[in-house]
């Protein structure tokens, strides 16, 4: 009888708890979306609230007063994203006068109020596209590319496309600050394989302001909330040619039947590229039509017997068709080792080596270390890599990266097509310096949860030495693992558009920074401010 009574009591206790868990949450969350500059409420702003483990987000739209509210929420960690046409989307929320990118609901019935989301206006690029005779080019696609520098690799990300109107006008909005390149895209007609006569001239794809090659394009710099007008494009006239050939396997010596072949325009540094022409492959040969004179990077990607084959080769198109034979080789197997410059208690196998390609046509590679600190890596031939160490203790930095007897931290190292195995010898310094201080806002308050970076001066050739930290609620920060050298200490808000690897960092990103020079040991008392 006692057992039956005990079982009944347990059931009576558990059933209500299970029923309570099945009920919808009773917590709520509310706030206001405002213009970052004027502080005025922003109606018609879309809010998406997503629980950390949820697959979908709940959405709502602000009213005329800029206010929003979410109800029936359960306990958990949430992210809130705000977006509005003409503005930059953000996931940064101001709660209790602090910026945060996550909101935690601790209990049933909790009411989270007075949240503030500040939206920054996006930039604008506008202009006209005209033919050579001055007539407006109607219905021409216009595309813009955002220049991004990450760990020494330069890439150009397409971020917007529009079409010219009946006046030849285009306008692209909601742009983050930064450098952009504008391209009016025209599909060149295939003029065929002409043997005895020149192909006719035609209007072709043109980069702002009037060039057919990306290397000669002019960057358009968009300031925060800036509007750049008058970016007019005069469509170029040019003859176009055929680039054809075959791809030979460096593994078997056979012709590859259906290789992937892409011609890419190169920028002035010949590191960043933009897709130009996709070649058509058929029965062991490839053919790319409508190619204007200039220098291109041909990117080959294929496979044979389950192994990836690739090649990168520059070609120059002049006033005649090209017929090529390109050798595509397998990934090169390299080895390496990591050692500490002095005795350390840290397990070296916990480190990771990151091999970062300098071009945007290959992907980064992260490899683990053995207990002895050795590693293997398969690298893309014809690619230049920079080496980084990840998951290291706070005071550790990469001191040396020797390949074939040469130091490569500043220059990087290139992987040849030859099949020889080469070795990387990496040395990690155990006792890097530290820099500490306080980050302030423009009005002198504490810049809490700000990104604090030490930017090497100059940055080029020293990207491995970028060091970072996050300030606490009082704006205090400590950056550890700093290599000797000159730096600029900067503080940026959590929703920053600035990049620590930008070799042409705009003044808005470095204003308020503090020069720091470190030889060894620690530096304290650094005062920096973030003005954005």
Coordinates of C-alpha atoms in Angstrom, one line a residue:
X1 CA 0.0 0.0 0.0
X2 CA 2.9 2.4 0.8
X3 CA 4.4 1.7 -2.6
X4 CA 1.2 2.4 -4.4
X5 CA 0.7 5.6 -2.4
X6 CA 4.3 6.7 -3.2
X7 CA 3.8 5.9 -6.9
X8 CA 0.6 8.0 -7.0
X9 CA 2.4 10.9 -5.4
X10 CA 5.2 10.8 -7.9
X11 CA 2.7 10.7 -10.8
X12 CA 0.8 13.6 -9.2
X13 CA 4.1 15.6 -9.1
X14 CA 5.5 14.7 -12.5
X15 CA 2.4 15.2 -14.7
X16 CA 1.9 18.9 -13.9
X17 CA 5.6 19.5 -14.5
X18 CA 5.4 17.8 -17.9
X19 CA 2.3 19.8 -18.7
X20 CA 4.0 23.0 -17.8
X21 CA 6.9 22.2 -20.1
X22 CA 4.5 21.7 -23.0
X23 CA 2.9 25.2 -22.4
X24 CA 4.2 28.1 -24.5
X25 CA 6.6 30.4 -22.9
X26 CA 5.4 33.5 -21.0
X27 CA 8.4 35.8 -21.3
X28 CA 8.4 38.9 -23.5
X29 CA 10.9 41.2 -25.2
X30 CA 10.4 44.7 -26.5
X31 CA 12.3 47.7 -27.6
X32 CA 12.7 50.5 -30.2
X33 CA 14.6 50.8 -33.5
X34 CA 16.1 54.3 -34.0
X35 CA 18.2 56.1 -36.6
X36 CA 21.9 55.9 -35.4
X37 CA 22.5 59.5 -36.2
X38 CA 19.4 61.5 -35.4
X39 CA 17.8 59.1 -32.9
X40 CA 14.4 59.3 -34.6
X41 CA 12.3 56.1 -34.5
X42 CA 12.4 53.9 -37.6
X43 CA 9.0 52.4 -38.7
X44 CA 8.7 49.5 -41.1
X45 CA 11.9 47.8 -39.8
X46 CA 11.9 44.0 -39.9
X47 CA 13.0 42.2 -36.7
X48 CA 14.0 38.6 -36.6
X49 CA 14.3 36.9 -33.2
X50 CA 16.0 33.5 -33.2
X51 CA 16.6 31.2 -30.3
X52 CA 20.1 29.7 -30.2
X53 CA 19.0 26.1 -30.9
X54 CA 15.9 26.9 -33.1
X55 CA 15.9 26.4 -36.9
X56 CA 13.6 29.3 -37.7
X57 CA 13.2 32.8 -36.4
X58 CA 10.1 34.7 -35.2
X59 CA 9.6 38.0 -37.1
X60 CA 7.8 41.3 -36.6
X61 CA 7.8 44.8 -38.1
X62 CA 8.1 48.0 -36.1
X63 CA 5.2 50.4 -36.1
X64 CA 5.2 54.2 -36.7
X65 CA 6.8 54.7 -33.3
X66 CA 9.7 52.3 -34.2
X67 CA 8.7 49.9 -31.4
X68 CA 8.6 46.2 -31.5
X69 CA 7.5 43.4 -29.2
X70 CA 7.8 39.6 -29.0
X71 CA 5.7 37.5 -26.7
X72 CA 5.2 33.9 -25.5
X73 CA 9.0 33.3 -25.3
X74 CA 10.6 30.5 -23.5
X75 CA 13.9 30.6 -21.5
X76 CA 17.0 30.6 -23.6
X77 CA 19.6 32.6 -25.5
X78 CA 18.3 34.7 -28.4
X79 CA 19.8 36.8 -31.2
X80 CA 17.9 39.8 -32.6
X81 CA 18.5 41.0 -36.2
X82 CA 17.1 44.3 -37.6
X83 CA 17.0 45.1 -41.3
X84 CA 15.5 48.0 -43.3
X85 CA 15.9 49.0 -46.9
X86 CA 18.5 51.7 -47.2
X87 CA 20.1 50.7 -43.9
X88 CA 22.8 48.3 -42.7
X89 CA 21.4 45.2 -41.0
X90 CA 22.6 44.7 -37.5
X91 CA 22.5 42.1 -34.7
X92 CA 23.8 44.5 -32.0
X93 CA 21.3 45.5 -29.4
X94 CA 21.8 48.1 -26.6
X95 CA 20.5 46.7 -23.2
X96 CA 21.2 48.5 -19.9
X97 CA 23.5 51.0 -21.8
X98 CA 25.6 48.1 -23.1
X99 CA 26.0 46.7 -26.6
X100 CA 25.4 43.0 -26.9
X101 CA 24.7 40.5 -29.6
X102 CA 22.8 38.0 -27.5
X103 CA 19.8 38.3 -25.2
X104 CA 19.2 35.8 -22.4
X105 CA 15.8 35.0 -20.9
X106 CA 16.4 33.2 -17.6
X107 CA 12.9 32.4 -16.4
X108 CA 9.2 32.1 -17.3
X109 CA 7.4 35.4 -17.2
X110 CA 10.5 37.5 -17.5
X111 CA 10.0 40.8 -19.3
X112 CA 12.9 42.2 -21.2
X113 CA 12.2 45.9 -21.9
X114 CA 13.8 49.1 -23.1
X115 CA 16.0 47.4 -25.8
X116 CA 17.4 49.8 -28.4
X117 CA 18.5 48.9 -31.9
X118 CA 20.5 51.6 -33.8
X119 CA 20.4 51.3 -37.5
X120 CA 23.1 53.0 -39.6
X121 CA 22.1 54.4 -43.1
X122 CA 23.8 52.5 -45.9
X123 CA 25.8 54.2 -48.6
X124 CA 24.9 54.7 -52.3
X125 CA 26.7 54.5 -55.6
X126 CA 24.9 55.9 -58.6
X127 CA 25.7 56.9 -62.2
X128 CA 24.9 56.5 -65.9
X129 CA 26.0 54.0 -68.5
X130 CA 26.4 55.2 -72.1
X131 CA 27.5 53.8 -75.4
X132 CA 30.5 55.4 -77.2
X133 CA 28.2 57.7 -79.2
X134 CA 26.7 59.1 -76.0
X135 CA 23.4 57.2 -76.2
X136 CA 22.1 55.8 -72.8
X137 CA 22.7 52.1 -72.4
X138 CA 19.2 50.8 -71.4
X139 CA 18.7 47.5 -69.6
X140 CA 22.4 46.9 -69.0
X141 CA 23.2 44.9 -65.8
X142 CA 25.5 46.8 -63.4
X143 CA 27.3 44.9 -60.7
X144 CA 29.4 46.1 -57.8
X145 CA 32.2 44.3 -55.9
X146 CA 33.2 44.9 -52.3
X147 CA 37.0 44.7 -51.7
X148 CA 37.8 42.6 -48.6
X149 CA 41.2 41.9 -47.1
X150 CA 41.5 38.9 -44.7
X151 CA 44.8 37.6 -43.4
X152 CA 46.7 38.9 -46.4
X153 CA 44.2 37.6 -48.9
X154 CA 42.4 40.1 -51.1
X155 CA 39.0 39.2 -52.5
X156 CA 36.2 41.0 -54.3
X157 CA 32.7 40.0 -53.2
X158 CA 29.7 40.8 -55.4
X159 CA 27.3 42.6 -53.2
X160 CA 24.8 44.2 -55.5
X161 CA 23.3 44.1 -59.0
X162 CA 20.9 46.3 -60.7
X163 CA 19.8 47.2 -64.3
X164 CA 20.0 50.6 -66.0
X165 CA 16.7 52.4 -66.6
X166 CA 15.5 54.1 -69.8
X167 CA 17.9 57.0 -69.1
X168 CA 20.9 54.6 -68.7
X169 CA 20.9 55.4 -64.9
X170 CA 21.8 52.9 -62.1
X171 CA 21.6 53.2 -58.4
X172 CA 22.9 50.8 -55.8
X173 CA 22.0 51.4 -52.1
X174 CA 22.3 49.9 -48.6
X175 CA 26.1 49.7 -48.9
X176 CA 28.5 49.3 -46.0
X177 CA 31.5 51.7 -45.9
X178 CA 34.5 50.5 -48.0
X179 CA 36.0 50.3 -51.4
X180 CA 33.9 49.2 -54.4
X181 CA 34.4 48.4 -58.0
X182 CA 31.6 48.9 -60.5
X183 CA 31.1 46.9 -63.7
X184 CA 28.6 47.2 -66.5
X185 CA 28.2 43.7 -67.8
X186 CA 27.6 42.9 -71.5
X187 CA 27.7 39.4 -73.0
X188 CA 30.1 39.6 -75.9
X189 CA 28.9 38.0 -79.1
X190 CA 30.8 34.9 -80.2
X191 CA 32.6 36.0 -83.4
X192 CA 33.8 32.5 -84.2
X193 CA 37.2 31.2 -85.2
X194 CA 38.2 33.8 -87.8
X195 CA 41.4 32.8 -89.5
X196 CA 41.9 35.4 -92.2
X197 CA 40.1 38.5 -90.9
X198 CA 39.8 40.6 -87.7
X199 CA 36.7 40.1 -85.7
X200 CA 34.4 43.2 -85.6
X201 CA 34.5 45.6 -82.6
X202 CA 31.5 45.5 -80.2
X203 CA 30.5 47.0 -76.9
X204 CA 31.9 44.9 -74.1
X205 CA 31.9 44.5 -70.3
X206 CA 33.4 47.7 -68.9
X207 CA 34.8 48.6 -65.4
X208 CA 34.2 52.1 -64.1
X209 CA 35.1 54.4 -65.6
X210 CA 35.9 53.1 -69.0
X211 CA 38.3 50.1 -69.0
X212 CA 38.0 46.5 -70.2
X213 CA 40.5 45.2 -67.6
X214 CA 39.9 45.0 -63.8
X215 CA 43.5 46.1 -63.2
X216 CA 42.7 49.5 -64.6
X217 CA 39.4 50.0 -62.8
X218 CA 39.0 52.9 -60.4
X219 CA 37.9 52.2 -56.8
X220 CA 34.8 54.0 -55.5
X221 CA 35.2 54.7 -51.8
X222 CA 31.9 54.9 -49.8
X223 CA 32.1 56.7 -46.5
X224 CA 29.7 55.9 -43.7
X225 CA 26.2 56.8 -44.9
X226 CA 27.9 58.4 -47.9
X227 CA 26.3 58.9 -51.4
X228 CA 28.7 58.8 -54.3
X229 CA 27.1 60.0 -57.5
X230 CA 28.4 60.6 -61.0
X231 CA 30.0 57.2 -61.3
X232 CA 29.4 57.2 -65.1
X233 CA 30.6 54.4 -67.2
X234 CA 31.5 54.9 -70.9
X235 CA 31.1 51.5 -72.5
X236 CA 34.3 50.4 -74.2
X237 CA 34.4 49.0 -77.8
X238 CA 36.8 46.1 -78.4
X239 CA 37.4 43.2 -80.6
X240 CA 37.1 39.8 -78.8
X241 CA 38.9 36.6 -79.3
X242 CA 38.8 32.9 -78.6
X243 CA 40.9 31.2 -75.9
X244 CA 40.9 27.4 -76.3
X245 CA 43.1 24.4 -75.6
X246 CA 43.3 21.2 -73.6
X247 CA 44.1 20.3 -70.0
X248 CA 46.7 17.5 -69.4
X249 CA 46.7 15.6 -66.1
X250 CA 50.0 15.9 -64.2
X251 CA 49.1 12.6 -62.6
X252 CA 48.6 10.3 -65.6
X253 CA 49.7 12.4 -68.6
X254 CA 46.3 12.0 -70.2
X255 CA 44.0 14.7 -71.6
X256 CA 41.2 15.5 -69.1
X257 CA 37.9 15.1 -70.8
X258 CA 35.7 17.7 -69.1
X259 CA 37.8 20.1 -67.0
X260 CA 36.4 23.1 -65.3
X261 CA 38.1 26.2 -66.8
X262 CA 37.4 29.8 -65.8
X263 CA 39.1 33.0 -66.9
X264 CA 39.3 35.6 -64.2
X265 CA 40.3 39.3 -64.4
X266 CA 43.1 40.2 -62.1
X267 CA 43.4 43.4 -60.1
X268 CA 46.4 45.7 -60.1
X269 CA 48.1 43.6 -57.4
X270 CA 47.5 40.4 -59.4
X271 CA 46.1 38.7 -56.2
X272 CA 42.4 39.5 -56.2
X273 CA 40.3 38.4 -59.1
X274 CA 36.8 38.7 -60.6
X275 CA 35.2 36.0 -62.8
X276 CA 35.4 36.9 -66.5
X277 CA 34.5 34.0 -68.8
X278 CA 33.4 30.4 -68.1
X279 CA 34.9 28.1 -70.7
X280 CA 32.9 25.3 -72.3
X281 CA 34.6 21.9 -72.1
X282 CA 33.9 19.1 -74.5
X283 CA 35.7 15.9 -75.5
X284 CA 39.0 16.8 -74.0
X285 CA 39.2 20.5 -75.1
X286 CA 37.9 23.8 -73.8
X287 CA 36.8 27.0 -75.5
X288 CA 36.2 30.5 -74.1
X289 CA 34.6 33.0 -76.5
X290 CA 34.2 36.8 -76.3
X291 CA 37.6 37.4 -74.5
X292 CA 38.8 41.0 -74.8
X293 CA 42.6 41.7 -75.0
X294 CA 44.4 41.8 -71.6
X295 CA 45.9 39.5 -68.9
X296 CA 43.8 36.8 -67.3
X297 CA 44.2 34.1 -64.6
X298 CA 43.1 30.8 -65.9
X299 CA 41.8 28.6 -63.0
X300 CA 41.6 24.9 -63.7
X301 CA 39.7 22.5 -61.4
X302 CA 39.2 18.8 -62.2
X303 CA 39.6 15.3 -60.8
X304 CA 41.1 12.0 -61.9
X305 CA 40.6 8.7 -60.1
X306 CA 39.1 10.5 -57.1
X307 CA 42.0 12.9 -56.8
X308 CA 41.7 16.6 -57.2
X309 CA 43.7 18.3 -60.0
X310 CA 44.2 22.0 -60.4
X311 CA 46.3 24.7 -62.0
X312 CA 46.6 28.5 -62.0
X313 CA 48.2 30.1 -65.0
X314 CA 48.3 33.7 -66.3
X315 CA 47.8 34.3 -70.0
X316 CA 47.8 37.5 -72.1
X317 CA 45.4 37.9 -74.9
X318 CA 46.5 40.4 -77.6
X319 CA 45.2 40.5 -81.2
X320 CA 44.8 36.8 -82.0
X321 CA 43.2 33.7 -80.7
X322 CA 45.1 31.5 -78.2
X323 CA 45.4 27.7 -78.2
X324 CA 46.9 26.4 -75.0
X325 CA 48.0 23.2 -73.3
X326 CA 48.0 23.4 -69.5
X327 CA 49.2 20.9 -67.0
X328 CA 46.9 20.3 -64.1
X329 CA 48.6 18.7 -61.1
X330 CA 47.4 17.0 -57.9
X331 CA 47.7 18.8 -54.5
X332 CA 51.3 18.9 -53.3
X333 CA 51.9 16.9 -50.1
X334 CA 54.1 19.0 -47.7
X335 CA 55.1 18.3 -44.2
X336 CA 55.9 20.6 -41.3
X337 CA 56.8 20.9 -37.6
X338 CA 56.2 23.4 -34.8
X339 CA 58.5 24.0 -31.9
X340 CA 58.5 26.4 -29.0
X341 CA 61.5 28.8 -28.7
X342 CA 61.9 27.8 -25.0
X343 CA 60.6 25.3 -22.5
X344 CA 56.8 25.3 -22.2
X345 CA 54.2 23.3 -20.3
X346 CA 51.6 23.7 -22.9
X347 CA 50.7 20.6 -25.0
X348 CA 52.0 21.4 -28.5
X349 CA 49.5 19.0 -30.2
X350 CA 46.7 21.4 -29.1
X351 CA 47.9 24.0 -31.6
X352 CA 46.6 24.2 -35.1
X353 CA 48.3 25.5 -38.2
X354 CA 46.3 27.6 -40.6
X355 CA 47.6 27.9 -44.2
X356 CA 46.0 30.9 -45.8
X357 CA 46.1 31.4 -49.6
X358 CA 46.9 34.8 -50.8
X359 CA 44.5 34.5 -53.8
X360 CA 40.8 34.1 -53.7
X361 CA 40.8 31.0 -55.9
X362 CA 41.8 28.5 -53.2
X363 CA 40.4 27.8 -49.7
X364 CA 42.3 28.1 -46.4
X365 CA 43.5 24.9 -44.8
X366 CA 43.6 24.1 -41.1
X367 CA 45.7 21.1 -39.9
X368 CA 46.2 19.5 -36.5
X369 CA 49.5 18.6 -35.0
X370 CA 50.8 15.3 -33.7
X371 CA 52.0 14.8 -30.2
X372 CA 55.5 15.6 -31.5
X373 CA 54.4 18.8 -33.2
X374 CA 54.5 17.6 -36.8
X375 CA 51.8 18.0 -39.4
X376 CA 51.0 17.1 -43.1
X377 CA 49.2 19.4 -45.6
X378 CA 48.0 19.1 -49.1
X379 CA 48.5 22.4 -50.9
X380 CA 47.2 23.8 -54.2
X381 CA 50.0 24.1 -56.8
X382 CA 50.8 27.6 -58.1
X383 CA 49.3 29.1 -54.9
X384 CA 51.1 31.4 -52.4
X385 CA 50.4 30.8 -48.7
X386 CA 50.8 32.6 -45.4
X387 CA 51.1 30.6 -42.1
X388 CA 49.2 31.3 -38.9
X389 CA 49.1 29.5 -35.6
X390 CA 45.6 29.0 -33.9
X391 CA 44.4 27.8 -30.6
X392 CA 47.6 28.9 -28.9
X393 CA 47.9 30.1 -25.3
X394 CA 47.3 33.8 -24.9
X395 CA 51.0 34.7 -24.6
X396 CA 52.2 32.7 -27.7
X397 CA 52.8 34.1 -31.2
X398 CA 54.4 32.8 -34.4
X399 CA 58.0 33.9 -34.4
X400 CA 59.4 32.2 -37.5
X401 CA 58.2 30.3 -40.6
X402 CA 61.1 28.8 -42.5
X403 CA 60.5 27.0 -45.9
X404 CA 63.5 25.6 -47.9
X405 CA 65.9 27.6 -45.6
X406 CA 64.1 31.0 -46.2
X407 CA 62.0 33.0 -43.7
X408 CA 58.5 33.4 -45.2
X409 CA 56.5 35.3 -42.6
X410 CA 56.7 38.5 -44.7
X411 CA 56.8 37.0 -48.2
X412 CA 54.7 33.9 -47.9
X413 CA 55.7 30.8 -49.8
X414 CA 54.7 29.5 -53.2
X415 CA 53.8 25.9 -53.9
X416 CA 55.4 24.7 -57.2
X417 CA 53.8 22.1 -59.5
X418 CA 56.7 19.8 -59.0
X419 CA 56.0 16.7 -56.9
X420 CA 58.8 17.2 -54.4
X421 CA 57.8 17.2 -50.7
X422 CA 58.9 20.3 -48.9
X423 CA 59.1 21.0 -45.2
X424 CA 57.9 24.0 -43.1
X425 CA 59.7 24.7 -39.9
X426 CA 57.6 26.9 -37.6
X427 CA 58.8 28.4 -34.3
X428 CA 56.3 29.7 -31.7
X429 CA 57.5 32.3 -29.2
X430 CA 56.2 31.4 -25.7
X431 CA 56.5 34.9 -24.0
X432 CA 54.9 37.6 -26.1
X433 CA 54.3 41.0 -24.8
X434 CA 51.1 42.5 -23.5
X435 CA 49.3 45.8 -24.0
X436 CA 46.6 47.0 -21.5
X437 CA 44.5 50.1 -21.1
X438 CA 41.0 51.4 -21.4
X439 CA 38.7 52.1 -24.4
X440 CA 36.4 55.1 -24.4
X441 CA 33.5 56.3 -26.4
X442 CA 33.3 59.7 -28.0
X443 CA 31.6 61.2 -25.0
X444 CA 34.3 59.8 -22.7
X445 CA 32.3 56.9 -21.3
X446 CA 33.5 53.3 -21.2
X447 CA 33.5 51.5 -24.5
X448 CA 32.2 48.1 -23.3
X449 CA 32.5 44.9 -25.4
X450 CA 34.5 46.8 -28.0
X451 CA 36.9 45.0 -30.3
X452 CA 40.5 46.1 -29.5
X453 CA 43.1 45.5 -32.1
X454 CA 46.8 46.0 -32.3
X455 CA 47.5 46.8 -36.0
X456 CA 51.2 46.2 -37.1
X457 CA 52.8 49.3 -38.7
X458 CA 53.2 48.7 -41.5
X459 CA 50.6 45.9 -41.9
X460 CA 52.0 44.5 -45.2
X461 CA 54.2 41.5 -44.5
X462 CA 53.2 41.3 -40.8
X463 CA 49.6 40.1 -41.0
X464 CA 50.4 37.2 -38.5
X465 CA 51.1 39.8 -35.8
X466 CA 47.6 41.3 -35.7
X467 CA 46.5 40.9 -32.0
X468 CA 43.1 41.4 -30.5
X469 CA 41.0 41.4 -27.4
X470 CA 37.5 42.6 -26.2
X471 CA 37.0 45.3 -23.6
X472 CA 35.0 44.5 -20.4
X473 CA 32.0 46.4 -19.0
X474 CA 34.3 49.2 -17.8
X475 CA 36.2 49.5 -21.1
X476 CA 39.3 47.8 -19.8
X477 CA 41.3 45.5 -22.1
X478 CA 44.4 43.4 -22.2
X479 CA 46.0 42.2 -25.5
X480 CA 48.5 39.4 -25.0
X481 CA 50.8 37.5 -27.2
X482 CA 52.2 40.6 -28.9
X483 CA 55.3 40.3 -31.1
X484 CA 57.9 43.0 -30.9
X485 CA 57.3 45.9 -33.2
X486 CA 55.3 49.1 -33.8
X487 CA 51.5 49.0 -33.6
X488 CA 48.4 51.2 -33.7
X489 CA 46.0 50.3 -30.9
X490 CA 42.3 50.9 -32.1
X491 CA 38.9 50.1 -30.6
X492 CA 35.9 49.4 -32.7
X493 CA 32.3 48.6 -31.8
X494 CA 31.0 45.1 -32.1
X495 CA 29.1 45.8 -35.3
X496 CA 32.1 47.5 -36.9
X497 CA 32.7 47.5 -40.7
X498 CA 36.4 48.1 -40.2
X499 CA 38.8 45.3 -40.9
X500 CA 42.2 44.7 -39.1
X501 CA 43.7 43.4 -42.3
X502 CA 42.7 46.3 -44.6
X503 CA 46.0 47.7 -46.0
X504 CA 44.1 50.9 -47.0
X505 CA 42.2 51.4 -43.8
X506 CA 40.0 54.6 -43.9
X507 CA 40.6 57.4 -41.4
X508 CA 37.3 56.6 -39.6
X509 CA 38.8 53.3 -38.6
X510 CA 42.0 54.6 -37.1
X511 CA 40.8 57.9 -35.7
X512 CA 41.2 57.7 -31.9
X513 CA 43.9 55.1 -32.1
X514 CA 47.1 55.2 -30.1
X515 CA 50.6 54.3 -31.4
X516 CA 52.3 51.6 -29.4
X517 CA 55.9 50.3 -29.6
X518 CA 56.8 47.1 -27.9
X519 CA 60.2 45.4 -27.7
X520 CA 59.6 43.0 -24.8
X521 CA 57.5 42.8 -21.7
X522 CA 54.3 44.6 -21.0
X523 CA 52.9 48.1 -21.7
X524 CA 50.0 49.5 -19.6
X525 CA 47.9 52.6 -19.4
X526 CA 47.0 52.9 -23.1
X527 CA 44.0 55.1 -23.7
X528 CA 42.1 54.7 -26.9
X529 CA 38.6 55.7 -28.1
X530 CA 36.1 54.5 -30.6
X531 CA 34.3 57.3 -32.4
X532 CA 31.7 55.2 -34.2

